[in-house]
Amino acid sequence: MAAVTLQGIEKRYDAHQALSGIDLEVADGEFVALLGPSGCGKSTLLKIIAGLDAQSAGALHIGSRALHHERPSERNIAMVFQSYALYPHMSVYENLALPLAMRDLAAWQRLPLVGRFTPGYRRRRAAIDLRVREAARMLGLEPLLDRRPAQLSGGQKQRVAVGRALIRHPDVFLLDEPLSNLDAKLRGQMREEIVAVHARTGVTTIYVTHDQIEAMTMADRVALMMDGVIQQVAPPREIYADPVNLRVAGFIGSPPINALPARLEDARLAIGTRAITLPNAVAMSGSCICGIRPEALQIADADTALVAGRITRIEFLGAEAILSLEPDLPGLPVVQMRCHPEEIDHLATGDTISLTARPETLLLFNSDGARIRFQEAHASRDQPMPAFLPLRSEVHG
Ligand code: ADP
Ligand code: MG
């Protein structure tokens, strides 16, 4: 097992810059999800780590080794793809055993019939058998060892692919959208299984996905990537509660965060003609974007409202409901509130209501999308804080 360190990784395809200045440190044994929309460069980065593609610039370390031109087979990295890539003519047992057979048996020992009479064959075969049984037990594949891939469900195939990847005890385990071909229920189950396998093996894992639920539920830390740039790396709760910019805030969360044009005046935040007082000052005045998570909105009286308007849609989802509101002020987008269904039992489409949010739940952004932070309450009045304090110096709007 080993840590993975990426420093200033760049990748150009002719004129297209697929990756720009990627810095990422994955600790030994950590599970990091690389999350981002399709085309943002996730697979490109994973292929560079695996050695299947070369970076245009930048350094890659696995453990203490600096990797430049090592071939994939020399890196002791295992990778699982969306397509399971199993050998259709081999049984599950043979598919699992193959990576070890390729490594531990000489070519002539792998020959059918002849191989078994070669010196050392039985000892090596027994060692491989032990590892195949261990992987099969860990992934619940024992009853399926004699089947061929065509006789397996999608989830079972992906489990074989995971087992085959881990059987060599790799230093690093890379997965590229491994659950995309599975239905929703099976995806949930496989999420749990992959997390359990990670907990048991402790192997450093980088998991690529465009699905925020996978990233948020599985990973120790989420690296959110857009347009070939890592925007933020943080534990799931932190990336949701404390996004560095509006793009991160907008990507994570469903329904997405409400982003409303607003104005800051001293310690007041105004949306159109309505305003609330902020808990702490922000050393900035002028126009800003007020981010309100759907669950932060509450029904309010007209005199404490932050937004008001007409209900255009109510969706009941069982344990929660989503209410959509068309604001009564021009220039504001549709606002969505998430709440308990009982809170809006008395409401119907077409009704007019007022909504507000506790000021400390608001996420404020400047017009470039960079986060504006509240000042510490104890900050001295004599030493003014900077206008805003982005977590990272390179904030991409
Ligand atoms: P993701 O996995 O996040 O969906 P990719 O890493 O596959 O994204 O691709 C990132 C960008 O690089 C895309 O715009 C894609 O078209 C481009 N790209 C990927 N591979 C190649 C290639 N071999 N040649 C040219 N462009 C490529
Ligand atoms: Mg991809």
Coordinates of N, CA and C in Angstrom, one line a residue, residues 110-299:
R110 N 1.8 -22.4 -17.7 CA 0.4 -22.1 -17.9 C -0.2 -22.9 -19.0
L111 N 0.6 -23.7 -19.7 CA 0.0 -24.6 -20.8 C -0.9 -25.6 -20.2
P112 N -2.1 -25.8 -20.9 CA -3.0 -26.8 -20.4 C -2.3 -28.2 -20.6
L113 N -2.6 -29.1 -19.7 CA -2.1 -30.5 -19.7 C -0.6 -30.6 -19.4
V114 N 0.2 -29.9 -20.2 CA 1.7 -30.0 -20.0 C 2.1 -29.3 -18.7
G115 N 1.5 -28.1 -18.4 CA 2.0 -27.3 -17.3 C 2.1 -27.9 -16.0
R116 N 1.1 -28.8 -15.7 CA 1.0 -29.4 -14.4 C 2.1 -30.3 -14.0
F117 N 2.9 -30.8 -15.1 CA 4.0 -31.7 -14.8 C 5.3 -30.9 -14.6
T118 N 5.3 -29.6 -14.6 CA 6.5 -28.8 -14.5 C 6.9 -28.6 -13.0
P119 N 8.2 -28.5 -12.7 CA 8.6 -28.4 -11.3 C 8.0 -27.1 -10.7
G120 N 7.6 -27.2 -9.4 CA 7.1 -26.0 -8.7 C 5.7 -25.7 -9.0
Y121 N 5.1 -26.4 -10.0 CA 3.7 -26.0 -10.4 C 2.7 -26.2 -9.3
R122 N 2.8 -27.3 -8.6 CA 1.7 -27.6 -7.6 C 1.8 -26.6 -6.5
R123 N 3.0 -26.3 -6.0 CA 3.1 -25.3 -4.9 C 2.5 -24.0 -5.3
R124 N 2.9 -23.5 -6.5 CA 2.4 -22.2 -7.0 C 0.9 -22.2 -7.2
R125 N 0.4 -23.3 -7.8 CA -1.0 -23.4 -8.0 C -1.8 -23.3 -6.7
A126 N -1.2 -24.0 -5.6 CA -1.9 -24.0 -4.3 C -1.9 -22.6 -3.7
A127 N -0.8 -21.9 -3.9 CA -0.8 -20.5 -3.4 C -1.8 -19.6 -4.1
I128 N -2.0 -19.8 -5.4 CA -2.9 -19.0 -6.2 C -4.3 -19.4 -5.7
D129 N -4.6 -20.7 -5.5 CA -5.9 -21.2 -5.1 C -6.3 -20.6 -3.8
L130 N -5.4 -20.4 -2.9 CA -5.7 -19.8 -1.6 C -6.2 -18.4 -1.8
R131 N -5.5 -17.6 -2.6 CA -5.8 -16.2 -2.9 C -7.2 -16.1 -3.6
V132 N -7.4 -17.0 -4.5 CA -8.7 -17.0 -5.2 C -9.8 -17.2 -4.3
R133 N -9.7 -18.2 -3.4 CA -10.7 -18.5 -2.4 C -10.9 -17.3 -1.4
E134 N -9.8 -16.7 -1.0 CA -9.9 -15.5 -0.1 C -10.7 -14.4 -0.8
A135 N -10.4 -14.1 -2.1 CA -11.1 -13.1 -2.8 C -12.6 -13.4 -3.0
A136 N -12.8 -14.7 -3.3 CA -14.2 -15.2 -3.5 C -15.0 -15.1 -2.2
R137 N -14.4 -15.4 -1.1 CA -15.1 -15.3 0.2 C -15.4 -13.8 0.5
M138 N -14.4 -12.9 0.3 CA -14.6 -11.5 0.6 C -15.8 -10.9 -0.2
L139 N -15.9 -11.4 -1.5 CA -16.9 -10.7 -2.4 C -18.2 -11.6 -2.6
G140 N -18.3 -12.7 -1.8 CA -19.5 -13.5 -1.9 C -19.6 -14.2 -3.3
L141 N -18.4 -14.6 -3.8 CA -18.4 -15.3 -5.2 C -18.3 -16.8 -5.1
E142 N -18.2 -17.3 -3.9 CA -17.9 -18.8 -3.8 C -18.8 -19.6 -4.6
P143 N -20.2 -19.4 -4.5 CA -21.1 -20.3 -5.3 C -21.0 -20.1 -6.8
L144 N -20.3 -19.1 -7.2 CA -20.3 -18.8 -8.7 C -19.0 -19.1 -9.4
L145 N -18.0 -19.8 -8.7 CA -16.7 -19.9 -9.2 C -16.6 -20.7 -10.5
D146 N -17.6 -21.6 -10.7 CA -17.6 -22.4 -12.0 C -18.3 -21.8 -13.1
R147 N -19.0 -20.6 -12.9 CA -19.8 -20.0 -13.9 C -18.9 -19.2 -14.9
R148 N -19.5 -19.0 -16.1 CA -18.8 -18.1 -17.0 C -19.5 -16.7 -16.9
P149 N -18.8 -15.7 -17.3 CA -19.4 -14.3 -17.2 C -20.8 -14.2 -17.8
A150 N -21.1 -14.9 -18.9 CA -22.4 -14.8 -19.5 C -23.5 -15.3 -18.6
Q151 N -23.1 -16.1 -17.6 CA -24.1 -16.6 -16.7 C -24.2 -15.8 -15.4
L152 N -23.7 -14.6 -15.4 CA -23.7 -13.7 -14.2 C -24.5 -12.5 -14.4
S153 N -25.1 -11.9 -13.4 CA -25.7 -10.6 -13.5 C -24.7 -9.5 -13.5
G154 N -25.1 -8.3 -13.8 CA -24.2 -7.2 -13.9 C -23.4 -7.0 -12.6
G155 N -24.2 -7.0 -11.5 CA -23.5 -6.8 -10.2 C -22.5 -7.9 -9.9
Q156 N -22.8 -9.2 -10.3 CA -21.9 -10.3 -10.0 C -20.6 -10.1 -10.9
K157 N -20.8 -9.6 -12.1 CA -19.7 -9.4 -13.0 C -18.8 -8.4 -12.4
Q158 N -19.4 -7.3 -11.9 CA -18.6 -6.2 -11.4 C -17.8 -6.7 -10.1
R159 N -18.5 -7.6 -9.4 CA -17.8 -8.1 -8.2 C -16.6 -9.0 -8.6
V160 N -16.7 -9.7 -9.7 CA -15.6 -10.5 -10.1 C -14.5 -9.6 -10.6
A161 N -14.9 -8.5 -11.3 CA -13.8 -7.5 -11.7 C -13.1 -6.9 -10.6
V162 N -13.8 -6.6 -9.5 CA -13.2 -6.0 -8.3 C -12.3 -7.1 -7.6
G163 N -12.8 -8.3 -7.6 CA -11.9 -9.4 -7.0 C -10.7 -9.6 -7.8
R164 N -10.8 -9.6 -9.1 CA -9.6 -9.8 -10.0 C -8.6 -8.7 -9.8
A165 N -9.1 -7.5 -9.6 CA -8.2 -6.3 -9.5 C -7.5 -6.4 -8.1
L166 N -8.1 -6.9 -7.1 CA -7.5 -6.9 -5.8 C -6.7 -8.1 -5.5
I167 N -6.7 -9.1 -6.3 CA -6.1 -10.4 -5.9 C -4.6 -10.3 -5.9
R168 N -4.0 -9.3 -6.6 CA -2.6 -9.2 -6.6 C -2.1 -8.4 -5.4
H169 N -3.1 -8.0 -4.5 CA -2.7 -7.1 -3.4 C -2.0 -5.8 -3.9
P170 N -2.7 -5.0 -4.7 CA -2.0 -3.8 -5.3 C -1.7 -2.8 -4.3
D171 N -0.8 -1.9 -4.6 CA -0.5 -0.7 -3.7 C -1.7 0.3 -3.8
V172 N -2.2 0.4 -5.0 CA -3.3 1.4 -5.3 C -4.4 0.8 -6.1
F173 N -5.6 1.1 -5.8 CA -6.8 0.6 -6.5 C -7.5 1.7 -7.1
L174 N -7.7 1.7 -8.4 CA -8.3 2.7 -9.2 C -9.6 2.2 -9.8
L175 N -10.7 2.9 -9.6 CA -12.0 2.5 -10.2 C -12.6 3.7 -11.0
D176 N -13.0 3.4 -12.3 CA -13.5 4.4 -13.1 C -15.0 4.1 -13.4
E177 N -15.9 4.8 -12.7 CA -17.3 4.7 -12.9 C -17.7 3.2 -12.9
P178 N -17.3 2.5 -11.9 CA -17.6 1.0 -11.9 C -19.0 0.6 -11.8
L179 N -19.9 1.5 -11.3 CA -21.3 1.1 -11.1 C -22.3 1.7 -12.1
S180 N -21.8 2.4 -13.1 CA -22.7 3.1 -14.0 C -23.6 2.2 -14.8
N181 N -23.2 0.9 -15.0 CA -24.0 0.0 -15.8 C -25.1 -0.7 -15.0
L182 N -25.1 -0.4 -13.7 CA -26.0 -1.2 -12.8 C -27.3 -0.4 -12.5
D183 N -28.4 -1.1 -12.1 CA -29.6 -0.3 -11.8 C -29.4 0.2 -10.4
A184 N -30.4 1.1 -10.0 CA -30.2 2.0 -8.8 C -30.1 1.1 -7.6
K185 N -30.9 0.1 -7.4 CA -30.8 -0.7 -6.2 C -29.5 -1.4 -6.0
L186 N -29.1 -2.0 -7.2 CA -27.8 -2.7 -7.1 C -26.6 -1.8 -6.9
R187 N -26.8 -0.6 -7.4 CA -25.7 0.4 -7.2 C -25.5 0.7 -5.7
G188 N -26.7 0.8 -5.0 CA -26.6 1.0 -3.6 C -25.9 -0.1 -2.8
Q189 N -26.2 -1.3 -3.2 CA -25.6 -2.5 -2.6 C -24.1 -2.6 -2.9
M190 N -23.8 -2.3 -4.2 CA -22.4 -2.4 -4.6 C -21.5 -1.3 -3.9
R191 N -22.2 -0.1 -3.7 CA -21.5 0.9 -2.9 C -21.0 0.4 -1.6
E192 N -21.9 -0.2 -0.9 CA -21.6 -0.8 0.4 C -20.5 -1.8 0.3
E193 N -20.6 -2.7 -0.7 CA -19.6 -3.8 -0.8 C -18.2 -3.2 -1.0
I194 N -18.2 -2.2 -1.9 CA -16.8 -1.7 -2.2 C -16.2 -1.0 -1.0
V195 N -17.1 -0.3 -0.3 CA -16.6 0.4 1.0 C -16.1 -0.7 2.0
A196 N -16.9 -1.8 2.1 CA -16.5 -2.9 3.0 C -15.2 -3.5 2.6
V197 N -15.0 -3.7 1.3 CA -13.8 -4.3 0.8 C -12.6 -3.4 1.1
H198 N -12.8 -2.1 0.9 CA -11.8 -1.1 1.2 C -11.4 -1.2 2.7
A199 N -12.5 -1.3 3.6 CA -12.2 -1.3 5.0 C -11.4 -2.6 5.4
R200 N -11.7 -3.7 4.7 CA -11.0 -4.9 5.0 C -9.5 -4.9 4.5
T201 N -9.3 -4.4 3.3 CA -8.0 -4.5 2.7 C -7.2 -3.3 3.0
G202 N -7.8 -2.1 3.3 CA -7.1 -0.9 3.6 C -6.2 -0.4 2.4
V203 N -6.6 -0.8 1.2 CA -5.7 -0.4 0.0 C -6.2 1.1 -0.4
T204 N -5.2 1.9 -0.7 CA -5.4 3.2 -1.1 C -6.2 3.2 -2.4
T205 N -7.4 4.0 -2.4 CA -8.3 3.8 -3.4 C -8.7 5.2 -4.0
I206 N -8.7 5.3 -5.3 CA -9.2 6.5 -6.0 C -10.4 6.0 -6.9
Y207 N -11.5 6.6 -6.6 CA -12.8 6.2 -7.2 C -13.4 7.3 -8.1
V208 N -13.4 7.1 -9.4 CA -13.9 8.2 -10.3 C -15.4 8.0 -10.5
T209 N -16.2 9.1 -10.3 CA -17.6 9.0 -10.6 C -18.2 10.4 -10.9
H210 N -19.3 10.4 -11.7 CA -20.0 11.7 -11.9 C -21.2 11.8 -11.0
D211 N -21.3 10.7 -10.1 CA -22.5 10.6 -9.3 C -22.2 11.1 -7.9
Q212 N -22.8 12.2 -7.5 CA -22.4 12.8 -6.2 C -22.8 11.9 -5.0
I213 N -23.8 11.1 -5.2 CA -24.2 10.3 -4.1 C -23.1 9.2 -3.8
E214 N -22.6 8.6 -4.9 CA -21.5 7.7 -4.7 C -20.3 8.4 -4.0
A215 N -20.0 9.5 -4.5 CA -18.8 10.2 -3.9 C -19.0 10.5 -2.5
M216 N -20.2 11.1 -2.2 CA -20.5 11.5 -0.8 C -20.6 10.4 0.2
T217 N -21.2 9.2 -0.3 CA -21.4 8.1 0.7 C -20.2 7.2 0.8
M218 N -19.3 7.2 -0.2 CA -18.2 6.2 -0.1 C -16.9 6.8 0.4
A219 N -16.6 8.0 0.1 CA -15.2 8.5 0.2 C -14.9 9.1 1.5
D220 N -13.6 9.0 1.9 CA -13.1 9.8 3.1 C -13.1 11.2 2.7
R221 N -12.6 11.5 1.4 CA -12.6 12.9 0.9 C -13.0 12.9 -0.5
V222 N -13.6 14.0 -0.9 CA -14.1 14.2 -2.3 C -13.3 15.2 -2.9
A223 N -12.7 14.9 -4.1 CA -12.0 15.9 -4.9 C -13.0 16.3 -6.1
L224 N -13.5 17.5 -6.1 CA -14.4 17.9 -7.1 C -13.6 18.6 -8.2
M225 N -13.9 18.0 -9.4 CA -13.1 18.5 -10.6 C -14.0 19.1 -11.7
M226 N -13.6 20.2 -12.3 CA -14.4 20.8 -13.4 C -13.4 21.3 -14.4
D227 N -13.7 21.1 -15.6 CA -12.8 21.7 -16.7 C -11.4 21.4 -16.5
G228 N -11.0 20.2 -16.0 CA -9.6 19.8 -15.9 C -8.9 20.5 -14.7
V229 N -9.7 21.0 -13.7 CA -9.1 21.7 -12.6 C -9.8 21.1 -11.3
I230 N -9.0 20.8 -10.3 CA -9.6 20.4 -9.0 C -10.0 21.7 -8.3
Q231 N -11.3 21.8 -8.0 CA -11.9 23.0 -7.4 C -11.7 22.9 -5.9
Q232 N -11.9 21.7 -5.3 CA -11.9 21.6 -3.8 C -11.7 20.1 -3.5
V233 N -10.9 19.9 -2.4 CA -10.8 18.5 -1.9 C -11.1 18.6 -0.4
A234 N -12.2 17.9 0.0 CA -12.6 18.0 1.4 C -13.4 16.8 1.7
P235 N -13.6 16.4 3.1 CA -14.5 15.4 3.4 C -15.9 15.7 3.0
P236 N -16.8 14.7 2.8 CA -18.1 15.0 2.2 C -18.9 16.1 2.9
R237 N -19.0 16.0 4.2 CA -19.8 17.0 5.0 C -19.2 18.4 4.8
E238 N -17.9 18.5 4.7 CA -17.3 19.8 4.6 C -17.5 20.4 3.2
I239 N -17.4 19.6 2.2 CA -17.5 20.1 0.8 C -19.0 20.6 0.6
Y240 N -19.9 20.0 1.3 CA -21.3 20.4 1.2 C -21.6 21.7 2.0
A241 N -21.0 21.7 3.2 CA -21.3 22.8 4.1 C -20.5 24.0 3.9
D242 N -19.3 23.8 3.3 CA -18.3 24.9 3.3 C -17.6 24.9 1.9
P243 N -18.4 25.1 0.8 CA -17.8 25.1 -0.5 C -17.0 26.3 -0.7
V244 N -15.9 26.2 -1.5 CA -15.0 27.3 -1.7 C -15.6 28.3 -2.8
N245 N -16.4 27.8 -3.7 CA -17.0 28.7 -4.7 C -18.4 28.2 -5.1
L246 N -19.0 29.0 -5.9 CA -20.4 28.8 -6.3 C -20.5 27.5 -7.2
R247 N -19.5 27.2 -8.0 CA -19.5 26.0 -8.8 C -19.6 24.8 -8.0
V248 N -18.8 24.7 -6.9 CA -18.8 23.6 -6.0 C -20.1 23.5 -5.3
A249 N -20.6 24.7 -4.8 CA -21.9 24.7 -4.1 C -23.0 24.3 -5.0
G250 N -22.9 24.6 -6.3 CA -24.0 24.3 -7.2 C -23.9 22.8 -7.7
F251 N -22.7 22.3 -7.7 CA -22.6 20.9 -8.2 C -23.1 19.9 -7.1
I252 N -22.8 20.2 -5.9 CA -23.1 19.2 -4.8 C -24.4 19.6 -4.1
G253 N -25.4 18.7 -4.0 CA -26.7 19.0 -3.4 C -27.8 18.8 -4.5
S254 N -28.9 18.2 -4.1 CA -30.0 18.0 -5.0 C -31.3 18.1 -4.2
P255 N -32.2 19.0 -4.5 CA -32.1 20.0 -5.6 C -30.9 20.9 -5.3
P256 N -30.4 21.5 -6.4 CA -29.2 22.4 -6.2 C -29.5 23.6 -5.3
I257 N -28.4 24.2 -4.9 CA -28.5 25.4 -4.0 C -29.2 26.5 -4.8
N258 N -30.0 27.3 -4.1 CA -30.7 28.4 -4.7 C -29.6 29.5 -4.8
A259 N -29.4 30.1 -6.0 CA -28.4 31.1 -6.1 C -29.1 32.4 -6.5
L260 N -29.2 33.3 -5.6 CA -30.1 34.5 -5.9 C -29.2 35.8 -5.9
P261 N -29.4 36.6 -6.9 CA -28.7 37.9 -6.9 C -29.1 38.7 -5.7
A262 N -28.1 39.3 -5.0 CA -28.4 40.0 -3.7 C -27.5 41.2 -3.6
R263 N -27.7 42.0 -2.5 CA -26.8 43.1 -2.2 C -26.4 43.1 -0.7
L264 N -25.1 43.4 -0.5 CA -24.6 43.5 0.9 C -24.4 44.9 1.2
E265 N -25.0 45.3 2.4 CA -24.8 46.7 2.9 C -24.6 46.6 4.4
D266 N -23.3 46.8 4.8 CA -22.9 46.6 6.2 C -23.2 45.2 6.6
A267 N -24.0 45.1 7.6 CA -24.4 43.7 8.1 C -25.8 43.3 7.6
R268 N -26.2 43.9 6.5 CA -27.5 43.6 6.0 C -27.4 42.9 4.6
L269 N -28.2 41.9 4.4 CA -28.3 41.3 3.1 C -29.6 41.5 2.5
A270 N -29.7 42.1 1.3 CA -31.0 42.4 0.7 C -31.2 41.6 -0.6
I271 N -32.3 41.1 -0.8 CA -32.7 40.5 -2.0 C -33.9 41.3 -2.5
G272 N -33.7 42.1 -3.5 CA -34.7 43.0 -4.0 C -35.1 44.0 -2.8
T273 N -36.3 44.0 -2.5 CA -36.8 45.0 -1.4 C -36.8 44.4 0.0
R274 N -36.4 43.1 0.1 CA -36.4 42.4 1.4 C -35.0 42.2 1.9
A275 N -34.8 42.3 3.2 CA -33.5 42.2 3.8 C -33.5 41.5 5.1
I276 N -32.3 40.9 5.4 CA -32.2 40.4 6.8 C -30.8 40.8 7.3
T277 N -30.7 40.7 8.6 CA -29.4 41.1 9.3 C -28.5 39.8 9.4
L278 N -27.3 40.0 9.0 CA -26.3 38.9 9.1 C -25.8 38.7 10.5
P279 N -25.4 37.5 10.9 CA -24.9 37.3 12.3 C -23.6 38.0 12.5
N280 N -22.7 38.0 11.5 CA -21.4 38.7 11.6 C -21.3 39.5 10.4
A281 N -20.5 40.6 10.5 CA -20.3 41.4 9.3 C -19.5 40.6 8.2
V282 N -19.6 41.0 7.0 CA -18.7 40.7 5.9 C -18.1 42.0 5.5
A283 N -16.8 42.1 5.3 CA -16.1 43.3 5.0 C -16.3 43.6 3.5
M284 N -17.5 43.7 3.1 CA -17.7 43.9 1.7 C -19.1 44.5 1.5
S285 N -19.2 45.4 0.6 CA -20.6 45.8 0.3 C -20.7 45.8 -1.2
G286 N -22.0 45.8 -1.7 CA -22.2 45.8 -3.2 C -22.9 44.5 -3.5
S287 N -22.9 44.2 -4.8 CA -23.7 43.1 -5.2 C -23.0 41.8 -5.0
C288 N -23.8 40.7 -4.7 CA -23.2 39.4 -4.4 C -24.3 38.4 -4.8
I289 N -23.9 37.1 -4.6 CA -24.9 36.0 -4.9 C -25.1 35.3 -3.5
C290 N -26.4 35.2 -3.2 CA -26.8 34.6 -2.0 C -27.2 33.2 -2.2
G291 N -26.4 32.2 -1.7 CA -26.7 30.8 -1.8 C -27.5 30.3 -0.7
I292 N -28.7 29.7 -1.0 CA -29.5 29.1 0.1 C -29.8 27.7 -0.2
R293 N -29.3 26.7 0.6 CA -29.7 25.3 0.4 C -31.2 25.1 0.6
P294 N -31.8 24.3 -0.3 CA -33.2 24.1 -0.2 C -33.7 23.8 1.2
E295 N -33.0 23.0 2.0 CA -33.4 22.6 3.3 C -33.2 23.8 4.3
A296 N -32.5 24.8 3.9 CA -32.3 26.0 4.8 C -33.5 26.9 4.8
L297 N -34.4 26.8 3.8 CA -35.6 27.7 3.7 C -36.7 27.2 4.6
Q298 N -37.4 28.2 5.1 CA -38.5 28.0 6.0 C -39.7 28.9 5.6
I299 N -40.9 28.5 5.9 CA -42.0 29.3 5.7 C -42.0 30.4 6.7

